[in-house]
XYZ file of C-alpha atoms in Angstrom:
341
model
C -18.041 120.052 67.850
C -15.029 119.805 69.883
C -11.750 118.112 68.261
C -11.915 115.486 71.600
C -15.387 115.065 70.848
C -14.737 114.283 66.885
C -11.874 112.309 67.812
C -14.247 110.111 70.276
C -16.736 109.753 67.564
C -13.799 108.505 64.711
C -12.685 106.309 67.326
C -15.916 104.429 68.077
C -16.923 104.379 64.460
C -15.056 100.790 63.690
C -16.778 99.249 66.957
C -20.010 100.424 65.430
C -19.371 98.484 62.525
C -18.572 95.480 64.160
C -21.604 95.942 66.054
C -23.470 96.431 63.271
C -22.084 93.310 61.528
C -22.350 91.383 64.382
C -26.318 91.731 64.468
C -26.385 91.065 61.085
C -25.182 87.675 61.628
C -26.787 87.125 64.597
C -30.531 87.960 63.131
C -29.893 84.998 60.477
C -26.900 87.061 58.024
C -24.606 83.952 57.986
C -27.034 81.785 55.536
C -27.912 84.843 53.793
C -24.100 85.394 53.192
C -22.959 81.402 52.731
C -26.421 81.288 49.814
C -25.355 84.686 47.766
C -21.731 83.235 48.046
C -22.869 79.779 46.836
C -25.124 81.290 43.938
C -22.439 83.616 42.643
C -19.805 81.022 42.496
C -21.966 78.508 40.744
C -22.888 80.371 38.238
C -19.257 81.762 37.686
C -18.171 78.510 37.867
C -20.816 76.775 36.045
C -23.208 78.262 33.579
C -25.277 75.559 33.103
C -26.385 76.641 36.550
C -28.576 78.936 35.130
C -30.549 76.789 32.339
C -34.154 76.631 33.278
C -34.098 73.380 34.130
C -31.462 72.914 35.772
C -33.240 75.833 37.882
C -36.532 74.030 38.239
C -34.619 70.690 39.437
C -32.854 73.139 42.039
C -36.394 73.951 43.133
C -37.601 70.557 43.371
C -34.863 69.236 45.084
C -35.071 72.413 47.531
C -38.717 71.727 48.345
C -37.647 67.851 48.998
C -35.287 69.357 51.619
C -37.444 72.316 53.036
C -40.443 69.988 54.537
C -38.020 67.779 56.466
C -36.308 70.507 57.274
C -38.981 71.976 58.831
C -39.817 69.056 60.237
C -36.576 69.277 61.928
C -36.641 72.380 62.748
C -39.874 71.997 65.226
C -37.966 68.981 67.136
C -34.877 71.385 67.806
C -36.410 74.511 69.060
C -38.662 72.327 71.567
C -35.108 70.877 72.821
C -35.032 67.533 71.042
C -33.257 65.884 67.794
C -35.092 63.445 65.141
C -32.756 61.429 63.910
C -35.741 59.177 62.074
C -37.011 61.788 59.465
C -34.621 59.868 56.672
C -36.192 56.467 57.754
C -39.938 57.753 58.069
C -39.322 59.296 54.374
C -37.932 55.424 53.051
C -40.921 53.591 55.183
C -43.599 55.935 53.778
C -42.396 56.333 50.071
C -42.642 52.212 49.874
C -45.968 52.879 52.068
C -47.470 54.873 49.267
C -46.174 53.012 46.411
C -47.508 49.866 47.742
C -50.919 51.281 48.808
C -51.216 52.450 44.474
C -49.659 49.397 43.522
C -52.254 47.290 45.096
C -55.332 50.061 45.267
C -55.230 50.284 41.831
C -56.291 46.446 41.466
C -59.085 46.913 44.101
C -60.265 50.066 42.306
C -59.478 50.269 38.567
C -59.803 53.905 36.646
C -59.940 55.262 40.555
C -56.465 56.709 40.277
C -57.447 60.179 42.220
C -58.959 57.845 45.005
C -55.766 55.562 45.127
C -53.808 58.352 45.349
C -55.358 60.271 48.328
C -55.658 56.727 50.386
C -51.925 56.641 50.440
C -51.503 59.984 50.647
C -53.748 59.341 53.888
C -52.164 56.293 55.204
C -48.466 57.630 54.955
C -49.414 60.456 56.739
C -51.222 58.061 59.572
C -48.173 56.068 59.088
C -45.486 59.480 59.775
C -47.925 60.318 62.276
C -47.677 57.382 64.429
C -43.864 57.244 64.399
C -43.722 61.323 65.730
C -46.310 59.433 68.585
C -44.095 56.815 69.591
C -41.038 59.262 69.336
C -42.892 61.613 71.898
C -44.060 59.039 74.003
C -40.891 57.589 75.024
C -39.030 60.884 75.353
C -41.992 62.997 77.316
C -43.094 59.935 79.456
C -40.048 58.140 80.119
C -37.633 61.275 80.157
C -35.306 58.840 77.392
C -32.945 60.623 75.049
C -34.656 62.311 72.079
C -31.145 61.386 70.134
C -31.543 57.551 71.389
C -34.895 57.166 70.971
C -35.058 58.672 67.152
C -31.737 56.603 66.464
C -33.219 53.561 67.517
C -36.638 54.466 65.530
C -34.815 54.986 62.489
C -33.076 51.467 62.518
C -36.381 49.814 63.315
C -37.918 51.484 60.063
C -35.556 51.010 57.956
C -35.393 47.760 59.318
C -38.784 46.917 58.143
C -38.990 48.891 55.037
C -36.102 46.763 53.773
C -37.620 43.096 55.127
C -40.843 44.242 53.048
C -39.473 45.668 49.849
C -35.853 43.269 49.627
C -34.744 46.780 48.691
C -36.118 46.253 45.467
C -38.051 49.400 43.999
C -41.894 48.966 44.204
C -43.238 50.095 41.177
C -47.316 50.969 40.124
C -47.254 54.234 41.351
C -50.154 55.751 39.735
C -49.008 58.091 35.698
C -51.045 60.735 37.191
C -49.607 61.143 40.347
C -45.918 61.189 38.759
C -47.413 63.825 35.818
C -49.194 66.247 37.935
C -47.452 65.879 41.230
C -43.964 65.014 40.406
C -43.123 66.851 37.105
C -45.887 68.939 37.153
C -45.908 72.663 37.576
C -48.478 75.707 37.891
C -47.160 79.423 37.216
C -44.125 77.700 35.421
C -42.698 76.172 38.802
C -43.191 72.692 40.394
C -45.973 71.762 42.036
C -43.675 70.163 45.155
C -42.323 73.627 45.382
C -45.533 75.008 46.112
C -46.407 72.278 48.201
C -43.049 73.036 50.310
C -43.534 77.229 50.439
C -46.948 75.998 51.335
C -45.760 74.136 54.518
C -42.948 77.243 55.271
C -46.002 79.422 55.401
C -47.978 77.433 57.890
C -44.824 77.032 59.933
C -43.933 80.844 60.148
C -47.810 81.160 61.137
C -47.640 78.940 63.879
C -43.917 80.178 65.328
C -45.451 83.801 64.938
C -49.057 83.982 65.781
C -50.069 80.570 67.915
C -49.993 79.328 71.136
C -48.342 76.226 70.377
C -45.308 78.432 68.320
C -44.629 79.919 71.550
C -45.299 76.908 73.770
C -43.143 74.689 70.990
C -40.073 77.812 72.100
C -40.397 77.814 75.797
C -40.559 73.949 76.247
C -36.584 73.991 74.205
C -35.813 76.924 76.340
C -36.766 75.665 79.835
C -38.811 72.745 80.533
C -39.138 72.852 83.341
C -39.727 77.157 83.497
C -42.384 76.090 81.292
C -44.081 73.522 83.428
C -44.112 75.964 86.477
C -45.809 79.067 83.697
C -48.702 76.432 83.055
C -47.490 75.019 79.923
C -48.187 71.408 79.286
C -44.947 70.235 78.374
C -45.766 66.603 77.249
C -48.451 67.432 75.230
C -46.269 70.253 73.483
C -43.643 67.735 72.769
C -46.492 65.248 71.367
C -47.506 68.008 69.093
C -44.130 68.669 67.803
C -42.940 65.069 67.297
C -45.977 64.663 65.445
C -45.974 67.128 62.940
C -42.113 66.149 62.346
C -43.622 62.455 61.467
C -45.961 64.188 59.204
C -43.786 66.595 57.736
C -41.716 63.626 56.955
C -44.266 61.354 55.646
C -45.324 64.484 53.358
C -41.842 64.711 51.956
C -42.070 60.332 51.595
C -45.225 60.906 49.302
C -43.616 63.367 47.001
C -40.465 61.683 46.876
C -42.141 58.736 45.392
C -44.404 61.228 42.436
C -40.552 62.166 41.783
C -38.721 58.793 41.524
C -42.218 57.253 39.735
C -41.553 54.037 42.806
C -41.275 53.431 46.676
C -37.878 52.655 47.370
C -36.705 51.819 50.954
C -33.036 53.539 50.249
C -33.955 57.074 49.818
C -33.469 59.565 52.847
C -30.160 57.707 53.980
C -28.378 61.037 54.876
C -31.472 62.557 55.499
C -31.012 63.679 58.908
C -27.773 64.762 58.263
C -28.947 67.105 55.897
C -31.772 68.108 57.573
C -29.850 68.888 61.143
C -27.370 70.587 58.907
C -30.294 72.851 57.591
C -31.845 73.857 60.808
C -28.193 74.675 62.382
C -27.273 76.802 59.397
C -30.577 78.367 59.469
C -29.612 79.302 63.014
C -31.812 76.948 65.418
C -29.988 76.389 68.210
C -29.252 72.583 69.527
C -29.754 73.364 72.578
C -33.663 74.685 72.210
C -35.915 77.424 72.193
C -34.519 79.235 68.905
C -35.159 78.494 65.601
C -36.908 80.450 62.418
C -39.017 79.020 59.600
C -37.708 81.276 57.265
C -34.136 80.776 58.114
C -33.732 77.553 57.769
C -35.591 77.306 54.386
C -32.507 79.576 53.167
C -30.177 77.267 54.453
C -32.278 74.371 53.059
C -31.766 76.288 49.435
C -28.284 77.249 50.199
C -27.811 72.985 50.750
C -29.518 72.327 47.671
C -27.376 74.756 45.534
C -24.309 73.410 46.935
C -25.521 70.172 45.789
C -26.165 70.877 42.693
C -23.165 72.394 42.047
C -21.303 69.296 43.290
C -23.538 67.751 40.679
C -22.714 69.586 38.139
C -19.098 69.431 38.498
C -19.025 65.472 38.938
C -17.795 65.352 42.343
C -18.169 62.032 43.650
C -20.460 61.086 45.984
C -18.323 60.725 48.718
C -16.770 63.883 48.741
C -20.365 65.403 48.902
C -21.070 63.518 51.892
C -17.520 65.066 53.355
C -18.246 68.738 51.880
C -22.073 68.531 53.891
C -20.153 67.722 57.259
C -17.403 69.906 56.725
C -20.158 72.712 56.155
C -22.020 71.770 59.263
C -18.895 71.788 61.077
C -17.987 75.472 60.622
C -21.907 76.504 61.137
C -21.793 74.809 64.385
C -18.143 77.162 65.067
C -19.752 80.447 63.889
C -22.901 79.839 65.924
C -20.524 79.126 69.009
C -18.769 82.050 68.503
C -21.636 84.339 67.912
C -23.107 83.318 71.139
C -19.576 84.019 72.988
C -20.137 87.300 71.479
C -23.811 86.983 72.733
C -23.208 86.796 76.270
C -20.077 88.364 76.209
């Protein structure tokens, strides 16, 4: 080898690097990165982070995040936003508790059939709202971000008329044992439940049809019109598995907090867009991975819990989640400078 030639190949070697880095980040490295950071320094910080049960009620709170996340997740990458998953959680968590509460009158000793009726009804219930949601945006071409902002206040609206914000309470012993604090191979069952979900999602982003029309609706409506793709019925689809997703995460909420209550999920989509843009989907369509933003889903919940652990207020966890969506949404700008650059 020739010295020009060796010093050609020293000189590129850093630009390698950066190139190499650069993919890294781009093929989902930032949440890897920001979740081995957050682990590390929790547990440095805080060794109770490591007691087992602290662990499992990591898990549990992840898996509470992950299906609305997903959820999410499917709105984004076909172009649109859902600001109502926090409100569809609230209205179906007091739908389930109410639907025990009374069932259980109708049909004493019946807990198992109780159970799946609300189970069944909170997913009609989820399932209607993702209707509605993709109604108005496919039909009447209306702002996904005005439409699901206006859903949410309706819902909550209602779920606070019908409860007074007080707690409904009945929820069926079984359903808080077995589904709430229960747990098979020593973790919870709503964990399951959630990986559960992340595999069916990966499945259908992967393998299906309606994965790849769900991508080329958020990348180019219109491109996907022309290629045959039925672009209101995609966007029905997608709406309506978010509204089931969230009425999903609405039933386990209430095995976990034992009664409907028409407060939870009030940062909710917050949390949930903050997932899906950490996880890399982008806001303005047609990108987005399953399996990213379930990392960034755990990465949220570890960050939480550390918060928790440390007593910082409430507040300031509310200002650390923004501040942390803030510099996602800067790296992903960058990165797709860098992109196109």
């Amino acid at each position: 080898m020739s010295s020009e030639t060796a010093t050609m190949t020293v000189a590129n070697a850093p630009s390698h690097r950066a190139s190499r880095i650069d993919r890294f980040l781009m093929q989902g490295g930032i949440v890897i990165t920001f979740l081995v950071v957050a682990v590390v320094a929790t547990a440095l910080i805080e060794p109770r982070f490591l007691n087992r049960l602290n662990l499992l009620n990591v898990m549990r709170n992840f898996a509470l995040l992950l299906i609305p996340s997903l959820a999410q997740m499917l709105v984004m990458t076909a172009g649109g936003f859902d600001l109502s998953v926090g409100a569809v959680v609230a209205a179906t968590s007091v739908v389930t508790a109410a639907v025990m509460l009374v069932g259980s009158g109708y049909f004493p000793g019946m807990e198992l059939v109780v159970i799946l009726a609300s189970l069944v009804i909170a997913l009609g219930v989820g399932a209607l709202v993702g209707l509605v949601n993709a109604g108005l945006v496919a039909t009447f071409s209306l702002s996904p971000f005005m439409v699901t902002l206006a859903m949410m206040s309706v819902l909550m609206g209602i779920a606070l008329y019908f409860t007074q914000g007080i707690p409904i309470y009945g929820v069926a012993d079984s359903f808080i044992a077995n589904v709430g604090r229960g747990q098979f191979l020593g973790l919870p069952i709503v964990l399951w439940i959630g990986l559960a979900v992340l595999a069916a999602c990966i499945v259908m982003q992967r393998f299906t049809s309606l994965g790849r029309h769900i991508y080329a609706v958020g990348s180019d409506q219109r491109s996907a019109r022309l290629s045959g793709v039925s672009t209101g019925r995609t966007l029905l689809v997608a709406y309506m598995l978010a509204g089931l997703l969230a009425a999903l995460t609405g039933f386990l909420m209430t095995s976990r907090l034992g009664s409907g209550q028409s407060t939870i999920g009030g940062t909710l989509a917050l949390e949930t867009i903050a997932a899906a843009v950490i996880g890399g989907v982008s806001l303005r369509g047609g990108v987005g991975r399953a399996e990213l933003v379930a990392l960034a889903a755990l990465f949220l919940s570890v960050i939480a819990n550390a918060m928790n652990l440390v007593q910082v207020d409430s507040k300031y966890q509310t200002l650390v989640l923004g501040a942390v969506l803030i510099i996602s949404l800067a790296i992903e700008r960058l990165l797709l400078r860098k992109r196109q650059s």
